[in-house]
């Protein structure tokens, strides 16, 4: 009787989160579409975090096991087992050694007693040396074509930067419950993690600056299918839901007109299945995510893990992604090659596991 009561309380947590996500989607879809921010408000948050998730096409809504997955579903933080420091170096466009833009990430996650997790994360997207050119001389192109003194020299008057910082504070909680399957079967153990990100955005563009506050929420249901169906060959299964920028994150600029941009909400539904193989500790993980922001996209990923080595393949909105990972003692290093609308990019991230 006690097990059933625990299950009912746990499912209530999940239902509350689902109602919040659906309610926000239904009541604010039109507002978001008409917001002044357009498609590029908070664009740096669309670049993704963590080479592991990016290598599987970003299909990480139901993924767990890495502290940097807060970016896709804050509920995943509740499932990490060790405190961790996570870092990512992500040069963007042109060469790896001399990129046009840099995207960096650093974070710290700490599991609390009782199944909770606290995390602090930071991302920065920066474009240096954006040139400023003088206004065209003359009244028309014909004037400049006929008079060489009116033609531009191509020399920049100066340079400025675009710097976008996002600071995250996250909390997640994992609720362990039992799902009643009837009097013929034992109650099945399941996990219901849920979580939330509070984020602060700061942007500096030329002589203008902006700031904003945002909220992300998420929930998951995770179960060991072998225990539920009493079949040893079955693996783990999870369903994840997340709503990013559910508060329609407002970015307020300190310009003369006091412009306000709004970040469009992102909703994701994801599934994961992990199958243990017959040899050693090898595992194949399959991921799928359906994500809606500007368009509805389906993302796919696959991960093969064997004795600290991981090989990954995926498909994002643009094309194929691939990558690999290596764990040595308490150091995890991941690499991803990601298809991008402007140019394919490389991503390198690492994590240092703390404690035992």
mmCIF file of C-alpha atoms in Angstrom:
data_model
loop_
_atom_site.group_PDB
_atom_site.id
_atom_site.type_symbol
_atom_site.label_atom_id
_atom_site.label_comp_id
_atom_site.label_asym_id
_atom_site.label_seq_id
_atom_site.Cartn_x
_atom_site.Cartn_y
_atom_site.Cartn_z
ATOM 1 C CA UNK A 1 0.000 0.000 0.000
ATOM 2 C CA UNK A 2 2.861 2.334 0.773
ATOM 3 C CA UNK A 3 4.400 1.781 -2.659
ATOM 4 C CA UNK A 4 1.203 2.773 -4.450
ATOM 5 C CA UNK A 5 0.973 5.990 -2.428
ATOM 6 C CA UNK A 6 4.537 6.923 -3.390
ATOM 7 C CA UNK A 7 3.667 6.349 -7.038
ATOM 8 C CA UNK A 8 0.609 8.603 -6.912
ATOM 9 C CA UNK A 9 2.569 11.454 -5.365
ATOM 10 C CA UNK A 10 5.331 11.104 -7.964
ATOM 11 C CA UNK A 11 2.973 11.102 -10.923
ATOM 12 C CA UNK A 12 1.347 14.244 -9.527
ATOM 13 C CA UNK A 13 4.706 16.014 -9.809
ATOM 14 C CA UNK A 14 4.988 14.933 -13.427
ATOM 15 C CA UNK A 15 1.454 15.960 -14.340
ATOM 16 C CA UNK A 16 2.002 19.449 -12.908
ATOM 17 C CA UNK A 17 5.034 19.931 -15.119
ATOM 18 C CA UNK A 18 3.226 18.650 -18.209
ATOM 19 C CA UNK A 19 0.320 21.015 -17.573
ATOM 20 C CA UNK A 20 2.724 23.958 -17.285
ATOM 21 C CA UNK A 21 4.393 23.104 -20.587
ATOM 22 C CA UNK A 22 1.147 22.595 -22.494
ATOM 23 C CA UNK A 23 -0.514 25.661 -20.943
ATOM 24 C CA UNK A 24 2.408 27.888 -21.900
ATOM 25 C CA UNK A 25 2.383 26.543 -25.448
ATOM 26 C CA UNK A 26 -1.332 27.037 -26.046
ATOM 27 C CA UNK A 27 -1.629 30.503 -24.508
ATOM 28 C CA UNK A 28 1.463 32.149 -25.931
ATOM 29 C CA UNK A 29 2.090 30.723 -29.388
ATOM 30 C CA UNK A 30 0.624 33.735 -31.195
ATOM 31 C CA UNK A 31 2.374 36.207 -28.909
ATOM 32 C CA UNK A 32 5.733 34.608 -29.565
ATOM 33 C CA UNK A 33 5.266 34.553 -33.323
ATOM 34 C CA UNK A 34 4.570 38.305 -33.282
ATOM 35 C CA UNK A 35 7.326 39.233 -30.844
ATOM 36 C CA UNK A 36 9.742 41.978 -31.822
ATOM 37 C CA UNK A 37 12.798 39.768 -31.446
ATOM 38 C CA UNK A 38 12.229 37.910 -34.678
ATOM 39 C CA UNK A 39 14.280 34.837 -35.382
ATOM 40 C CA UNK A 40 17.599 35.980 -33.929
ATOM 41 C CA UNK A 41 16.769 36.977 -30.342
ATOM 42 C CA UNK A 42 18.923 34.829 -28.047
ATOM 43 C CA UNK A 43 20.356 33.059 -31.093
ATOM 44 C CA UNK A 44 23.500 31.940 -29.262
ATOM 45 C CA UNK A 45 21.362 29.609 -27.103
ATOM 46 C CA UNK A 46 20.534 27.602 -30.240
ATOM 47 C CA UNK A 47 24.169 26.569 -30.735
ATOM 48 C CA UNK A 48 23.918 23.736 -28.232
ATOM 49 C CA UNK A 49 26.151 22.680 -25.353
ATOM 50 C CA UNK A 50 28.323 19.578 -25.016
ATOM 51 C CA UNK A 51 29.992 17.618 -27.810
ATOM 52 C CA UNK A 52 28.255 14.411 -26.734
ATOM 53 C CA UNK A 53 24.744 15.760 -27.334
ATOM 54 C CA UNK A 54 25.755 17.600 -30.511
ATOM 55 C CA UNK A 55 27.310 14.450 -31.987
ATOM 56 C CA UNK A 56 23.918 12.679 -31.842
ATOM 57 C CA UNK A 57 22.215 15.526 -33.690
ATOM 58 C CA UNK A 58 21.032 17.324 -30.567
ATOM 59 C CA UNK A 59 18.443 14.582 -29.942
ATOM 60 C CA UNK A 60 19.097 14.868 -26.199
ATOM 61 C CA UNK A 61 15.705 15.595 -24.617
ATOM 62 C CA UNK A 62 15.640 12.135 -22.997
ATOM 63 C CA UNK A 63 19.424 11.781 -22.638
ATOM 64 C CA UNK A 64 21.121 11.482 -19.243
ATOM 65 C CA UNK A 65 24.529 10.877 -17.728
ATOM 66 C CA UNK A 66 26.213 14.217 -18.512
ATOM 67 C CA UNK A 67 26.054 17.442 -16.511
ATOM 68 C CA UNK A 68 25.968 19.607 -19.654
ATOM 69 C CA UNK A 69 22.583 18.160 -20.710
ATOM 70 C CA UNK A 70 20.824 20.873 -18.660
ATOM 71 C CA UNK A 71 20.742 22.844 -21.924
ATOM 72 C CA UNK A 72 18.309 20.369 -23.523
ATOM 73 C CA UNK A 73 16.316 19.227 -20.513
ATOM 74 C CA UNK A 74 17.074 20.492 -16.983
ATOM 75 C CA UNK A 75 15.544 17.297 -15.551
ATOM 76 C CA UNK A 76 18.594 15.334 -16.758
ATOM 77 C CA UNK A 77 20.690 16.911 -13.997
ATOM 78 C CA UNK A 78 18.829 14.841 -11.411
ATOM 79 C CA UNK A 79 20.291 11.650 -12.894
ATOM 80 C CA UNK A 80 24.002 12.483 -12.675
ATOM 81 C CA UNK A 81 25.905 10.382 -10.139
ATOM 82 C CA UNK A 82 29.011 12.505 -9.559
ATOM 83 C CA UNK A 83 29.752 16.157 -9.109
ATOM 84 C CA UNK A 84 31.360 17.411 -12.306
ATOM 85 C CA UNK A 85 33.098 20.371 -13.890
ATOM 86 C CA UNK A 86 32.251 20.645 -17.593
ATOM 87 C CA UNK A 87 33.987 22.708 -20.274
ATOM 88 C CA UNK A 88 33.589 23.206 -24.018
ATOM 89 C CA UNK A 89 35.650 24.997 -26.656
ATOM 90 C CA UNK A 90 33.740 25.661 -29.848
ATOM 91 C CA UNK A 91 35.453 27.723 -32.563
ATOM 92 C CA UNK A 92 32.914 28.675 -35.218
ATOM 93 C CA UNK A 93 33.357 29.370 -38.916
ATOM 94 C CA UNK A 94 36.594 29.568 -40.911
ATOM 95 C CA UNK A 95 39.516 27.596 -39.440
ATOM 96 C CA UNK A 96 39.686 25.755 -36.126
ATOM 97 C CA UNK A 97 42.785 27.709 -35.032
ATOM 98 C CA UNK A 98 41.624 31.135 -36.268
ATOM 99 C CA UNK A 99 37.807 31.218 -36.165
ATOM 100 C CA UNK A 100 35.546 34.166 -36.904
ATOM 101 C CA UNK A 101 33.615 33.525 -33.693
ATOM 102 C CA UNK A 102 34.180 31.673 -30.434
ATOM 103 C CA UNK A 103 31.644 29.855 -28.318
ATOM 104 C CA UNK A 104 32.654 28.750 -24.826
ATOM 105 C CA UNK A 105 30.925 26.884 -22.022
ATOM 106 C CA UNK A 106 31.816 26.163 -18.392
ATOM 107 C CA UNK A 107 29.670 24.593 -15.704
ATOM 108 C CA UNK A 108 29.580 22.888 -12.328
ATOM 109 C CA UNK A 109 26.975 20.411 -11.105
ATOM 110 C CA UNK A 110 26.689 18.950 -7.616
ATOM 111 C CA UNK A 111 24.316 16.135 -6.574
ATOM 112 C CA UNK A 112 22.611 16.747 -3.234
ATOM 113 C CA UNK A 113 21.447 14.197 -0.669
ATOM 114 C CA UNK A 114 17.906 13.014 -1.360
ATOM 115 C CA UNK A 115 18.096 12.969 -5.149
ATOM 116 C CA UNK A 116 18.460 16.691 -5.833
ATOM 117 C CA UNK A 117 21.107 18.437 -7.958
ATOM 118 C CA UNK A 118 22.303 22.036 -8.103
ATOM 119 C CA UNK A 119 24.210 23.427 -11.077
ATOM 120 C CA UNK A 120 25.792 26.676 -12.246
ATOM 121 C CA UNK A 121 26.571 27.106 -15.945
ATOM 122 C CA UNK A 122 27.813 29.828 -18.264
ATOM 123 C CA UNK A 123 28.017 30.198 -22.035
ATOM 124 C CA UNK A 124 29.645 32.963 -24.072
ATOM 125 C CA UNK A 125 29.377 33.632 -27.799
ATOM 126 C CA UNK A 126 31.763 36.310 -29.042
ATOM 127 C CA UNK A 127 32.593 37.781 -32.427
ATOM 128 C CA UNK A 128 35.666 40.016 -32.373
ATOM 129 C CA UNK A 129 36.808 42.701 -34.798
ATOM 130 C CA UNK A 130 33.558 43.372 -36.635
ATOM 131 C CA UNK A 131 34.575 46.178 -39.046
ATOM 132 C CA UNK A 132 32.903 49.600 -39.245
ATOM 133 C CA UNK A 133 32.913 51.084 -42.750
ATOM 134 C CA UNK A 134 32.173 54.714 -43.730
ATOM 135 C CA UNK A 135 28.886 55.640 -45.384
ATOM 136 C CA UNK A 136 29.007 55.710 -49.195
ATOM 137 C CA UNK A 137 29.956 59.046 -50.731
ATOM 138 C CA UNK A 138 28.043 60.665 -53.544
ATOM 139 C CA UNK A 139 24.345 60.552 -54.262
ATOM 140 C CA UNK A 140 24.280 57.407 -56.401
ATOM 141 C CA UNK A 141 26.253 54.440 -57.663
ATOM 142 C CA UNK A 142 26.712 56.242 -60.988
ATOM 143 C CA UNK A 143 28.477 59.124 -59.211
ATOM 144 C CA UNK A 144 30.848 56.774 -57.459
ATOM 145 C CA UNK A 145 31.477 54.833 -60.653
ATOM 146 C CA UNK A 146 32.444 57.956 -62.604
ATOM 147 C CA UNK A 147 34.407 59.705 -59.844
ATOM 148 C CA UNK A 148 37.175 57.601 -58.286
ATOM 149 C CA UNK A 149 37.527 60.017 -55.372
ATOM 150 C CA UNK A 150 34.052 58.970 -54.208
ATOM 151 C CA UNK A 151 34.834 55.266 -54.312
ATOM 152 C CA UNK A 152 35.420 53.507 -50.945
ATOM 153 C CA UNK A 153 38.965 52.451 -50.105
ATOM 154 C CA UNK A 154 37.874 49.294 -48.326
ATOM 155 C CA UNK A 155 39.602 50.336 -45.104
ATOM 156 C CA UNK A 156 37.603 50.047 -41.893
ATOM 157 C CA UNK A 157 37.151 53.068 -39.639
ATOM 158 C CA UNK A 158 37.353 50.820 -36.610
ATOM 159 C CA UNK A 159 36.129 47.580 -35.068
ATOM 160 C CA UNK A 160 33.604 46.474 -32.435
ATOM 161 C CA UNK A 161 32.531 43.239 -30.711
ATOM 162 C CA UNK A 162 29.367 41.243 -30.238
ATOM 163 C CA UNK A 163 29.457 39.406 -26.890
ATOM 164 C CA UNK A 164 26.533 37.315 -25.602
ATOM 165 C CA UNK A 165 26.697 35.784 -22.104
ATOM 166 C CA UNK A 166 24.121 33.482 -20.535
ATOM 167 C CA UNK A 167 24.325 32.499 -16.857
ATOM 168 C CA UNK A 168 22.292 29.505 -15.650
ATOM 169 C CA UNK A 169 21.314 28.405 -12.170
ATOM 170 C CA UNK A 170 19.613 25.006 -12.198
ATOM 171 C CA UNK A 171 17.868 22.727 -9.754
ATOM 172 C CA UNK A 172 16.671 19.192 -10.436
ATOM 173 C CA UNK A 173 15.067 16.507 -8.311
ATOM 174 C CA UNK A 174 14.739 12.783 -8.958
ATOM 175 C CA UNK A 175 11.674 11.061 -7.507
ATOM 176 C CA UNK A 176 11.817 7.274 -7.321
ATOM 177 C CA UNK A 177 8.435 5.611 -7.490
ATOM 178 C CA UNK A 178 6.676 2.299 -8.075
ATOM 179 C CA UNK A 179 4.213 1.741 -10.889
ATOM 180 C CA UNK A 180 1.461 -0.755 -9.960
ATOM 181 C CA UNK A 181 1.011 -3.387 -12.689
ATOM 182 C CA UNK A 182 -1.786 -5.365 -11.122
ATOM 183 C CA UNK A 183 -2.033 -8.154 -8.568
ATOM 184 C CA UNK A 184 -0.276 -10.667 -10.846
ATOM 185 C CA UNK A 185 2.958 -8.648 -11.058
ATOM 186 C CA UNK A 186 5.255 -6.806 -8.717
ATOM 187 C CA UNK A 187 5.194 -3.020 -8.753
ATOM 188 C CA UNK A 188 7.682 -1.713 -11.304
ATOM 189 C CA UNK A 189 10.346 0.787 -10.127
ATOM 190 C CA UNK A 190 10.563 3.977 -12.175
ATOM 191 C CA UNK A 191 12.340 7.325 -11.861
ATOM 192 C CA UNK A 192 10.665 10.694 -12.468
ATOM 193 C CA UNK A 193 13.252 13.477 -12.575
ATOM 194 C CA UNK A 194 12.149 17.077 -13.088
ATOM 195 C CA UNK A 195 14.136 20.289 -13.181
ATOM 196 C CA UNK A 196 14.280 24.006 -13.885
ATOM 197 C CA UNK A 197 16.819 26.513 -15.234
ATOM 198 C CA UNK A 198 16.835 30.171 -14.238
ATOM 199 C CA UNK A 199 18.973 32.126 -16.685
ATOM 200 C CA UNK A 200 20.288 35.651 -17.055
ATOM 201 C CA UNK A 201 21.199 36.933 -20.505
ATOM 202 C CA UNK A 202 23.597 39.793 -21.119
ATOM 203 C CA UNK A 203 24.599 41.085 -24.560
ATOM 204 C CA UNK A 204 26.947 43.836 -25.723
ATOM 205 C CA UNK A 205 26.744 44.966 -29.347
ATOM 206 C CA UNK A 206 28.784 48.028 -30.355
ATOM 207 C CA UNK A 207 27.688 50.779 -27.934
ATOM 208 C CA UNK A 208 24.399 49.101 -26.955
ATOM 209 C CA UNK A 209 23.824 46.529 -24.223
ATOM 210 C CA UNK A 210 20.905 44.321 -23.236
ATOM 211 C CA UNK A 211 19.783 42.045 -20.416
ATOM 212 C CA UNK A 212 17.016 39.536 -19.834
ATOM 213 C CA UNK A 213 15.702 36.757 -17.593
ATOM 214 C CA UNK A 214 14.452 33.358 -18.706
ATOM 215 C CA UNK A 215 13.125 30.044 -17.383
ATOM 216 C CA UNK A 216 13.423 26.478 -18.717
ATOM 217 C CA UNK A 217 11.526 23.504 -17.309
ATOM 218 C CA UNK A 218 11.622 19.787 -17.995
ATOM 219 C CA UNK A 219 10.628 16.325 -16.825
ATOM 220 C CA UNK A 220 11.443 12.720 -17.642
ATOM 221 C CA UNK A 221 10.225 9.201 -16.946
ATOM 222 C CA UNK A 222 12.968 6.561 -16.838
ATOM 223 C CA UNK A 223 12.551 2.821 -16.329
ATOM 224 C CA UNK A 224 14.566 -0.383 -16.473
ATOM 225 C CA UNK A 225 12.569 -2.512 -18.919
ATOM 226 C CA UNK A 226 14.306 -5.693 -17.745
ATOM 227 C CA UNK A 227 12.807 -5.290 -14.264
ATOM 228 C CA UNK A 228 9.352 -4.333 -15.537
ATOM 229 C CA UNK A 229 9.006 -7.287 -17.944
ATOM 230 C CA UNK A 230 11.362 -9.655 -16.089
ATOM 231 C CA UNK A 231 13.442 -10.177 -19.236
ATOM 232 C CA UNK A 232 17.201 -9.848 -18.778
ATOM 233 C CA UNK A 233 17.895 -8.929 -22.410
ATOM 234 C CA UNK A 234 15.850 -5.690 -22.255
ATOM 235 C CA UNK A 235 17.470 -2.327 -21.535
ATOM 236 C CA UNK A 236 16.640 1.147 -20.212
ATOM 237 C CA UNK A 237 13.880 3.356 -21.591
ATOM 238 C CA UNK A 238 13.140 7.036 -21.033
ATOM 239 C CA UNK A 239 10.725 9.720 -22.213
ATOM 240 C CA UNK A 240 11.639 13.375 -21.816
ATOM 241 C CA UNK A 241 9.705 16.648 -22.129
ATOM 242 C CA UNK A 242 11.205 20.122 -21.996
ATOM 243 C CA UNK A 243 10.058 23.690 -22.459
ATOM 244 C CA UNK A 244 12.833 26.246 -23.002
ATOM 245 C CA UNK A 245 12.223 29.975 -22.517
ATOM 246 C CA UNK A 246 8.689 29.232 -21.315
ATOM 247 C CA UNK A 247 8.486 32.756 -19.886
ATOM 248 C CA UNK A 248 8.993 34.159 -23.398
ATOM 249 C CA UNK A 249 12.396 35.510 -22.362
ATOM 250 C CA UNK A 250 12.466 39.301 -22.798
ATOM 251 C CA UNK A 251 15.769 40.943 -23.793
ATOM 252 C CA UNK A 252 15.659 44.656 -22.998
ATOM 253 C CA UNK A 253 18.064 46.971 -24.876
ATOM 254 C CA UNK A 254 19.274 50.248 -23.400
ATOM 255 C CA UNK A 255 18.898 52.051 -26.734
ATOM 256 C CA UNK A 256 17.091 55.347 -27.194
ATOM 257 C CA UNK A 257 13.873 53.556 -28.157
ATOM 258 C CA UNK A 258 14.297 50.954 -25.368
ATOM 259 C CA UNK A 259 13.743 48.036 -27.728
ATOM 260 C CA UNK A 260 12.610 44.696 -26.307
ATOM 261 C CA UNK A 261 13.229 41.387 -28.060
ATOM 262 C CA UNK A 262 11.532 38.123 -27.099
ATOM 263 C CA UNK A 263 12.992 34.647 -27.403
ATOM 264 C CA UNK A 264 10.578 32.206 -28.949
ATOM 265 C CA UNK A 265 9.692 29.199 -26.835
ATOM 266 C CA UNK A 266 11.129 25.790 -27.683
ATOM 267 C CA UNK A 267 9.236 22.575 -26.921
ATOM 268 C CA UNK A 268 10.776 19.123 -27.169
ATOM 269 C CA UNK A 269 9.578 15.552 -26.788
ATOM 270 C CA UNK A 270 12.268 12.883 -26.736
ATOM 271 C CA UNK A 271 12.756 9.157 -26.293
ATOM 272 C CA UNK A 272 15.748 7.009 -25.423
ATOM 273 C CA UNK A 273 16.406 3.294 -25.402
ATOM 274 C CA UNK A 274 19.659 1.730 -24.214
ATOM 275 C CA UNK A 275 20.379 -1.883 -25.074
ATOM 276 C CA UNK A 276 23.167 -3.882 -23.460
ATOM 277 C CA UNK A 277 25.023 -6.140 -25.901
ATOM 278 C CA UNK A 278 26.135 -9.716 -25.378
ATOM 279 C CA UNK A 279 29.847 -8.968 -25.062
ATOM 280 C CA UNK A 280 31.595 -7.263 -22.154
ATOM 281 C CA UNK A 281 29.911 -3.997 -21.048
ATOM 282 C CA UNK A 282 29.050 -2.760 -24.541
ATOM 283 C CA UNK A 283 25.866 -0.679 -24.898
ATOM 284 C CA UNK A 284 23.988 0.805 -27.847
ATOM 285 C CA UNK A 285 21.901 3.905 -27.073
ATOM 286 C CA UNK A 286 19.224 5.160 -29.464
ATOM 287 C CA UNK A 287 17.788 8.692 -29.282
ATOM 288 C CA UNK A 288 14.919 10.534 -30.938
ATOM 289 C CA UNK A 289 13.639 14.065 -30.355
ATOM 290 C CA UNK A 290 10.846 16.090 -31.904
ATOM 291 C CA UNK A 291 11.541 19.799 -31.368
ATOM 292 C CA UNK A 292 9.423 22.837 -32.225
ATOM 293 C CA UNK A 293 10.646 26.412 -32.276
ATOM 294 C CA UNK A 294 10.409 28.088 -35.657
ATOM 295 C CA UNK A 295 9.738 24.829 -37.456
ATOM 296 C CA UNK A 296 8.959 21.289 -36.360
ATOM 297 C CA UNK A 297 12.094 19.143 -36.612
ATOM 298 C CA UNK A 298 12.905 15.531 -35.841
ATOM 299 C CA UNK A 299 16.386 14.714 -34.570
ATOM 300 C CA UNK A 300 17.991 11.272 -34.442
ATOM 301 C CA UNK A 301 21.077 9.859 -32.758
ATOM 302 C CA UNK A 302 22.910 6.641 -31.952
ATOM 303 C CA UNK A 303 25.701 5.989 -29.470
ATOM 304 C CA UNK A 304 27.898 2.904 -29.109
ATOM 305 C CA UNK A 305 29.818 2.653 -25.811
ATOM 306 C CA UNK A 306 32.475 0.080 -24.947
ATOM 307 C CA UNK A 307 35.008 0.195 -22.084
ATOM 308 C CA UNK A 308 35.313 3.980 -21.889
ATOM 309 C CA UNK A 309 35.136 4.497 -25.660
ATOM 310 C CA UNK A 310 32.099 5.985 -27.392
ATOM 311 C CA UNK A 311 31.258 6.349 -31.090
ATOM 312 C CA UNK A 312 28.333 8.541 -32.104
ATOM 313 C CA UNK A 313 26.243 9.340 -35.163
ATOM 314 C CA UNK A 314 23.227 11.588 -35.601
ATOM 315 C CA UNK A 315 21.141 13.836 -37.773
ATOM 316 C CA UNK A 316 20.108 17.401 -36.878
ATOM 317 C CA UNK A 317 17.945 19.934 -38.747
ATOM 318 C CA UNK A 318 20.630 20.479 -41.395
ATOM 319 C CA UNK A 319 22.441 17.190 -41.943
ATOM 320 C CA UNK A 320 24.575 14.460 -40.449
ATOM 321 C CA UNK A 321 26.609 14.747 -37.266
ATOM 322 C CA UNK A 322 29.273 12.472 -35.867
ATOM 323 C CA UNK A 323 31.669 12.260 -32.965
ATOM 324 C CA UNK A 324 33.526 10.198 -30.412
ATOM 325 C CA UNK A 325 34.238 10.146 -26.700
ATOM 326 C CA UNK A 326 36.884 8.760 -24.386
ATOM 327 C CA UNK A 327 36.804 8.309 -20.611
ATOM 328 C CA UNK A 328 40.016 7.819 -18.682
ATOM 329 C CA UNK A 329 39.637 7.536 -14.932
ATOM 330 C CA UNK A 330 37.713 10.727 -13.997
ATOM 331 C CA UNK A 331 38.330 12.633 -17.227
ATOM 332 C CA UNK A 332 35.846 12.486 -20.115
ATOM 333 C CA UNK A 333 36.705 14.042 -23.488
ATOM 334 C CA UNK A 334 34.136 14.300 -26.292
ATOM 335 C CA UNK A 335 34.404 15.496 -29.894
ATOM 336 C CA UNK A 336 31.673 16.318 -32.407
ATOM 337 C CA UNK A 337 31.564 17.344 -36.056
ATOM 338 C CA UNK A 338 28.310 19.204 -36.583
ATOM 339 C CA UNK A 339 26.470 20.215 -39.751
ATOM 340 C CA UNK A 340 25.496 23.885 -39.628
ATOM 341 C CA UNK A 341 23.518 26.179 -41.938
ATOM 342 C CA UNK A 342 26.489 28.538 -42.408
ATOM 343 C CA UNK A 343 29.446 26.175 -42.094
ATOM 344 C CA UNK A 344 30.202 22.777 -40.569
ATOM 345 C CA UNK A 345 31.818 23.175 -37.149
ATOM 346 C CA UNK A 346 33.941 21.243 -34.670
ATOM 347 C CA UNK A 347 33.088 20.941 -30.993
ATOM 348 C CA UNK A 348 35.357 19.702 -28.198
ATOM 349 C CA UNK A 349 34.168 19.323 -24.605
ATOM 350 C CA UNK A 350 35.454 17.662 -21.468
ATOM 351 C CA UNK A 351 34.251 16.860 -17.971
ATOM 352 C CA UNK A 352 36.100 16.260 -14.723
ATOM 353 C CA UNK A 353 34.244 13.949 -12.341
ATOM 354 C CA UNK A 354 34.694 14.846 -8.675
ATOM 355 C CA UNK A 355 34.434 12.665 -5.614
ATOM 356 C CA UNK A 356 34.390 8.881 -5.673
#
